[in-house]
């Protein structure tokens, strides 16, 4: 069975990538599962989608624990532990990364035994969520690495999955997919099917005894991470809203009310953005009546001072 996981950000088309790859496998006669996994996250949040494909019926369910292939559409996710890109990756896993950097750099940076293959990033839009056709590129590259999907099946899968879009968009997606498919031909077949997981090696989770206590004692006080305040969802952001206070008219009830996460605090009648938790959905940019809030790519904000002067 092939177990394949796509990682990207909300808006990059990973769900579509998994559907294109799943459909291409299906057209080749495989049994297929494809599904995305995300919650209430929005644009820019790390998400993943997975595909299982096998010549026989698939009884395995749930997320893929030990992938044969991991595709990373956005290399900035590598540094975010919550994105779980390397979860379950071992020496038999192939890691395919859409990036400007080379394989050696990633091998040294990640220090893992897996094969790392670079899908050369063709565009630099400033905002990685805006990468055009990246879902089709990643699906096509994955198809090429398996070596069992011909380009005719890939083309039909793109057509089928994107058929509701305009002819021009479908044509561009097919062209982009085929160029990624060709670029990966030297690695054709590098991703191998792994065996079925046997239930005989399943270990039950440890049993935890929960002593019964009166509600006044057992009411929880949460100090650990993974609570909503402690999770710094600002790490998901690829573009940040920046307020120009010279243009701001102080109508804070607009931006602070419409921020879906309540990340705009009002301090002495001025809106102040909480960058630890702002996810960069940019709704505030759209609703600000005086255009006082602009969107600035994170890599521009985070540039070292010397670099930005040069
Ligand atoms: S909506 Fe715009 S102008 Fe109004 S307070 Fe917010 S940033 Fe300022
Ligand atoms: S501050 Fe703006 S960009 Fe950040 S979460 Fe709120 S509405 Fe979205």
Coordinates of C-alpha atoms and ligand atoms in Angstrom, one line a residue:
X1 CA 0.0 0.0 0.0
X2 CA 1.2 3.6 -0.7
X3 CA 0.8 5.9 2.2
X4 CA 1.3 9.5 1.2
X5 CA 0.9 12.7 3.2
X6 CA 0.7 16.3 1.8
X7 CA 1.6 19.2 4.1
X8 CA 0.8 22.8 3.3
X9 CA -1.0 25.8 4.5
X10 CA -4.7 26.6 4.2
X11 CA -5.2 28.1 0.8
X12 CA -2.4 26.2 -1.0
X13 CA -4.6 23.4 -2.3
X14 CA -3.4 20.4 -0.4
X15 CA -6.9 19.0 -0.2
X16 CA -7.1 19.3 -4.0
X17 CA -3.6 17.8 -4.4
X18 CA -4.7 14.7 -2.4
X19 CA -7.9 14.4 -4.5
X20 CA -5.9 14.7 -7.8
X21 CA -3.4 12.1 -6.7
X22 CA -6.2 9.8 -5.4
X23 CA -8.2 10.1 -8.6
X24 CA -5.0 9.4 -10.7
X25 CA -4.4 6.2 -8.6
X26 CA -8.1 5.2 -9.0
X27 CA -7.9 5.6 -12.8
X28 CA -5.0 3.2 -12.7
X29 CA -7.2 0.6 -10.9
X30 CA -6.1 1.2 -7.3
X31 CA -8.4 1.2 -4.3
X32 CA -8.0 4.7 -2.8
X33 CA -8.6 6.7 0.3
X34 CA -8.0 10.5 0.2
X35 CA -8.9 12.9 2.9
X36 CA -7.8 16.3 4.3
X37 CA -7.3 16.9 8.0
X38 CA -8.0 20.4 9.3
X39 CA -10.2 22.0 11.9
X40 CA -11.5 25.5 12.0
X41 CA -8.2 26.9 10.7
X42 CA -8.1 29.5 8.0
X43 CA -5.8 30.7 5.3
X44 CA -2.1 30.2 6.2
X45 CA -2.7 27.6 9.0
X46 CA -0.7 24.3 8.7
X47 CA -3.0 21.5 7.3
X48 CA -2.3 18.1 5.9
X49 CA -4.1 15.7 3.6
X50 CA -3.4 12.1 3.0
X51 CA -3.8 9.4 0.3
X52 CA -3.7 5.6 0.7
X53 CA -3.7 3.6 -2.5
X54 CA -3.5 -0.2 -2.8
X55 CA -4.3 -2.9 -5.4
X56 CA -6.6 -4.6 -2.8
X57 CA -9.3 -3.2 -0.5
X58 CA -8.0 -1.0 2.2
X59 CA -9.0 -1.7 5.7
X60 CA -6.7 0.8 7.4
X61 CA -8.4 3.9 8.7
X62 CA -7.4 7.2 10.3
X63 CA -4.4 9.4 9.7
X64 CA -1.2 7.9 8.3
X65 CA 1.3 7.3 11.1
X66 CA 4.2 6.0 8.9
X67 CA 4.2 7.6 5.5
X68 CA 6.1 6.3 2.5
X69 CA 6.1 9.8 1.0
X70 CA 5.7 13.2 2.6
X71 CA 5.2 16.2 0.3
X72 CA 5.8 19.6 1.7
X73 CA 4.3 22.4 -0.4
X74 CA 5.7 25.2 1.8
X75 CA 9.2 24.8 3.3
X76 CA 8.5 27.3 6.1
X77 CA 6.4 24.6 7.7
X78 CA 9.5 22.6 8.5
X79 CA 10.3 24.9 11.4
X80 CA 6.9 24.7 12.9
X81 CA 6.7 21.6 15.2
X82 CA 2.9 21.9 15.4
X83 CA 2.7 21.3 11.6
X84 CA 3.9 17.7 12.3
X85 CA 5.7 17.5 8.9
X86 CA 8.3 15.0 10.2
X87 CA 5.8 12.9 12.2
X88 CA 6.4 9.2 11.6
X89 CA 9.1 9.9 9.0
X90 CA 11.8 7.2 9.1
X91 CA 14.6 6.1 6.8
X92 CA 12.2 4.4 4.3
X93 CA 10.2 7.6 3.9
X94 CA 10.9 9.9 1.0
X95 CA 10.5 13.6 1.7
X96 CA 9.7 15.8 -1.2
X97 CA 10.0 19.6 -0.6
X98 CA 8.8 22.5 -2.8
X99 CA 11.7 24.9 -2.0
X100 CA 14.3 27.3 -3.4
X101 CA 17.0 25.5 -1.4
X102 CA 18.9 22.4 -2.4
X103 CA 18.8 18.9 -1.1
X104 CA 22.1 19.1 0.8
X105 CA 20.9 22.1 2.7
X106 CA 17.8 20.3 3.8
X107 CA 19.7 17.1 4.6
X108 CA 22.0 19.1 7.0
X109 CA 19.2 21.1 8.4
X110 CA 16.9 18.3 9.2
X111 CA 19.6 15.7 10.0
X112 CA 17.3 12.7 9.1
X113 CA 18.2 9.5 7.2
X114 CA 15.3 9.8 4.7
X115 CA 15.8 10.6 1.0
X116 CA 15.1 14.3 0.5
X117 CA 14.1 15.4 -3.0
X118 CA 13.6 19.0 -4.0
X119 CA 10.8 20.1 -6.2
X120 CA 12.4 23.4 -7.4
X121 CA 10.0 26.2 -6.5
X122 CA 9.2 28.1 -9.7
X123 CA 7.7 31.2 -8.3
X124 CA 8.3 33.6 -5.4
X125 CA 5.1 35.6 -4.7
X126 CA 6.2 37.0 -1.3
X127 CA 3.2 35.3 0.2
X128 CA 3.6 31.5 0.1
X129 CA -0.2 31.0 0.3
X130 CA -0.4 32.7 -3.1
X131 CA 1.8 30.1 -4.8
X132 CA -0.1 29.4 -8.0
X133 CA -1.0 25.8 -8.9
X134 CA 1.2 24.4 -6.1
X135 CA -1.4 21.8 -5.4
X136 CA -1.3 20.4 -8.9
X137 CA 2.5 20.5 -8.9
X138 CA 2.8 18.6 -5.7
X139 CA 0.2 16.0 -6.8
X140 CA 2.0 15.5 -10.1
X141 CA 5.4 15.2 -8.5
X142 CA 4.1 12.6 -6.1
X143 CA 2.6 10.7 -9.0
X144 CA 5.9 10.7 -10.7
X145 CA 7.8 9.4 -7.6
X146 CA 5.5 6.4 -7.4
X147 CA 6.3 5.5 -11.0
X148 CA 2.9 3.8 -11.4
X149 CA 0.9 6.7 -12.7
X150 CA 1.2 7.7 -16.4
X151 CA 0.8 11.3 -17.4
X152 CA -2.5 10.5 -19.2
X153 CA -4.1 9.4 -15.9
X154 CA -2.6 12.5 -14.2
X155 CA -4.1 14.8 -16.8
X156 CA -7.5 13.1 -16.6
X157 CA -7.4 13.4 -12.8
X158 CA -6.6 17.2 -12.9
X159 CA -9.4 17.6 -15.4
X160 CA -11.8 15.7 -13.3
X161 CA -11.0 17.4 -10.0
X162 CA -10.8 21.0 -11.4
X163 CA -13.5 20.6 -13.9
X164 CA -15.7 23.3 -12.3
X165 CA -13.0 25.9 -12.9
X166 CA -12.6 27.9 -16.1
X167 CA -10.9 26.2 -19.1
X168 CA -8.0 28.5 -18.8
X169 CA -7.3 27.7 -15.1
X170 CA -7.6 23.9 -15.9
X171 CA -5.2 24.3 -18.8
X172 CA -2.6 26.1 -16.6
X173 CA -3.0 23.5 -13.9
X174 CA -2.4 20.7 -16.4
X175 CA 0.6 22.4 -17.9
X176 CA 2.1 23.0 -14.4
X177 CA 1.4 19.5 -13.3
X178 CA 3.0 18.0 -16.4
X179 CA 6.1 20.1 -16.0
X180 CA 6.5 18.9 -12.4
X181 CA 5.8 15.3 -13.5
X182 CA 8.6 15.6 -16.1
X183 CA 11.0 17.3 -13.7
X184 CA 10.7 14.3 -11.3
X185 CA 11.1 11.5 -13.8
X186 CA 14.7 10.8 -12.7
X187 CA 13.2 9.7 -9.4
X188 CA 10.4 7.6 -10.9
X189 CA 9.7 4.6 -8.7
X190 CA 11.7 5.8 -5.7
X191 CA 8.6 5.6 -3.5
X192 CA 7.8 2.0 -2.8
X193 CA 4.6 0.4 -1.4
X194 CA 5.0 -0.6 2.2
X195 CA 3.3 -3.6 3.8
X196 CA 0.1 -3.9 5.6
X197 CA 0.1 -3.1 9.3
X198 CA -0.8 -6.2 11.4
X199 CA -3.1 -5.9 14.4
X200 CA -1.0 -8.5 16.2
X201 CA 1.6 -5.9 17.1
X202 CA -0.9 -3.4 18.4
X203 CA -0.3 -2.3 21.9
X204 CA -3.1 -1.0 23.9
X205 CA -2.7 2.5 25.5
X206 CA -1.8 2.5 29.2
X207 CA -4.8 2.4 31.5
X208 CA -5.0 5.6 33.7
X209 CA -6.9 5.4 37.0
X210 CA -8.8 8.7 37.5
X211 CA -9.6 9.1 41.2
X212 CA -13.1 10.4 41.8
X213 CA -13.1 13.8 43.5
X214 CA -15.6 16.4 44.4
X215 CA -16.1 18.9 41.6
X216 CA -14.8 21.7 43.7
X217 CA -11.5 19.9 43.9
X218 CA -11.3 18.4 40.5
X219 CA -12.2 21.6 38.5
X220 CA -9.2 22.0 36.3
X221 CA -6.8 24.9 36.3
X222 CA -5.0 24.8 33.0
X223 CA -1.4 26.0 32.9
X224 CA 0.0 23.7 30.3
X225 CA 0.6 24.3 26.6
X226 CA -2.0 23.4 24.0
X227 CA -4.7 25.6 25.5
X228 CA -5.9 28.3 23.2
X229 CA -3.9 31.1 24.8
X230 CA -0.7 29.1 25.1
X231 CA -0.8 27.9 21.5
X232 CA 0.9 30.7 19.6
X233 CA -1.1 30.5 16.4
X234 CA 0.8 33.6 15.1
X235 CA 3.4 31.0 13.9
X236 CA 0.9 30.1 11.2
X237 CA 1.0 33.5 9.7
X238 CA 2.7 34.1 6.4
X239 CA 1.5 37.7 6.0
X240 CA 0.8 40.1 8.9
X241 CA -1.5 43.0 9.2
X242 CA 0.3 46.2 10.1
X243 CA -1.6 49.3 11.3
X244 CA -0.5 52.7 10.1
X245 CA -1.6 54.9 13.1
X246 CA -1.3 58.1 11.0
X247 CA -4.2 56.8 8.9
X248 CA -6.2 55.1 11.7
X249 CA -9.4 56.9 12.6
X250 CA -9.9 55.1 15.8
X251 CA -13.1 53.3 14.8
X252 CA -11.8 50.3 16.7
X253 CA -15.3 48.7 17.0
X254 CA -14.8 47.8 13.3
X255 CA -11.5 45.9 13.3
X256 CA -11.5 44.6 16.8
X257 CA -15.1 43.3 16.4
X258 CA -14.6 41.7 13.1
X259 CA -11.3 40.0 13.9
X260 CA -12.6 36.4 14.1
X261 CA -10.0 35.5 16.8
X262 CA -10.3 38.6 19.0
X263 CA -6.7 39.4 18.3
X264 CA -7.2 43.2 18.1
X265 CA -7.2 44.7 21.6
X266 CA -8.2 48.3 22.2
X267 CA -5.6 50.2 24.3
X268 CA -6.5 53.8 25.1
X269 CA -8.9 53.9 22.1
X270 CA -6.2 52.5 19.7
X271 CA -6.3 49.1 18.1
X272 CA -3.3 46.9 18.9
X273 CA -2.7 43.6 17.2
X274 CA -1.7 40.6 19.3
X275 CA 0.9 39.0 16.9
X276 CA 1.3 36.0 19.1
X277 CA -2.1 34.8 18.1
X278 CA -3.0 36.7 14.9
X279 CA -3.2 34.0 12.2
X280 CA -2.9 36.4 9.3
X281 CA -6.4 35.9 7.8
X282 CA -6.3 39.6 6.8
X283 CA -10.0 40.1 7.4
X284 CA -9.0 43.3 9.2
X285 CA -7.2 44.6 6.1
X286 CA -10.4 44.2 4.1
X287 CA -12.7 45.8 6.6
X288 CA -10.7 48.8 7.7
X289 CA -12.6 51.8 6.2
X290 CA -9.5 54.1 6.0
X291 CA -7.1 51.5 4.6
X292 CA -4.9 52.0 7.7
X293 CA -4.1 48.3 7.9
X294 CA -1.9 46.8 5.2
X295 CA -0.6 43.3 4.6
X296 CA 3.1 42.8 4.9
X297 CA 4.8 39.4 4.1
X298 CA 6.4 37.9 7.3
X299 CA 9.8 37.5 5.6
X300 CA 9.9 41.2 5.0
X301 CA 9.1 42.0 8.6
X302 CA 11.5 39.5 9.9
X303 CA 14.4 40.5 7.7
X304 CA 17.6 41.4 9.7
X305 CA 18.1 45.1 10.0
X306 CA 21.3 45.0 7.9
X307 CA 19.7 43.1 5.1
X308 CA 16.7 45.5 4.9
X309 CA 19.1 48.5 4.7
X310 CA 21.1 47.0 1.8
Ligands
LIG1 S1 -10.8 49.8 11.4 FE1 -8.9 50.7 10.6 S2 -9.2 52.9 11.0 FE2 -10.7 51.8 12.3 S3 -9.5 51.5 14.2 FE3 -9.2 49.7 13.0 S4 -7.3 50.1 12.0 FE4 -8.0 52.1 12.7
LIG2 S1 -5.7 40.7 13.5 FE1 -6.4 40.7 11.4 S2 -5.2 39.2 10.3 FE2 -4.9 38.8 12.5 S3 -6.5 37.2 12.9 FE3 -7.4 39.2 13.4 S4 -8.5 39.8 11.4 FE4 -7.0 38.1 11.0

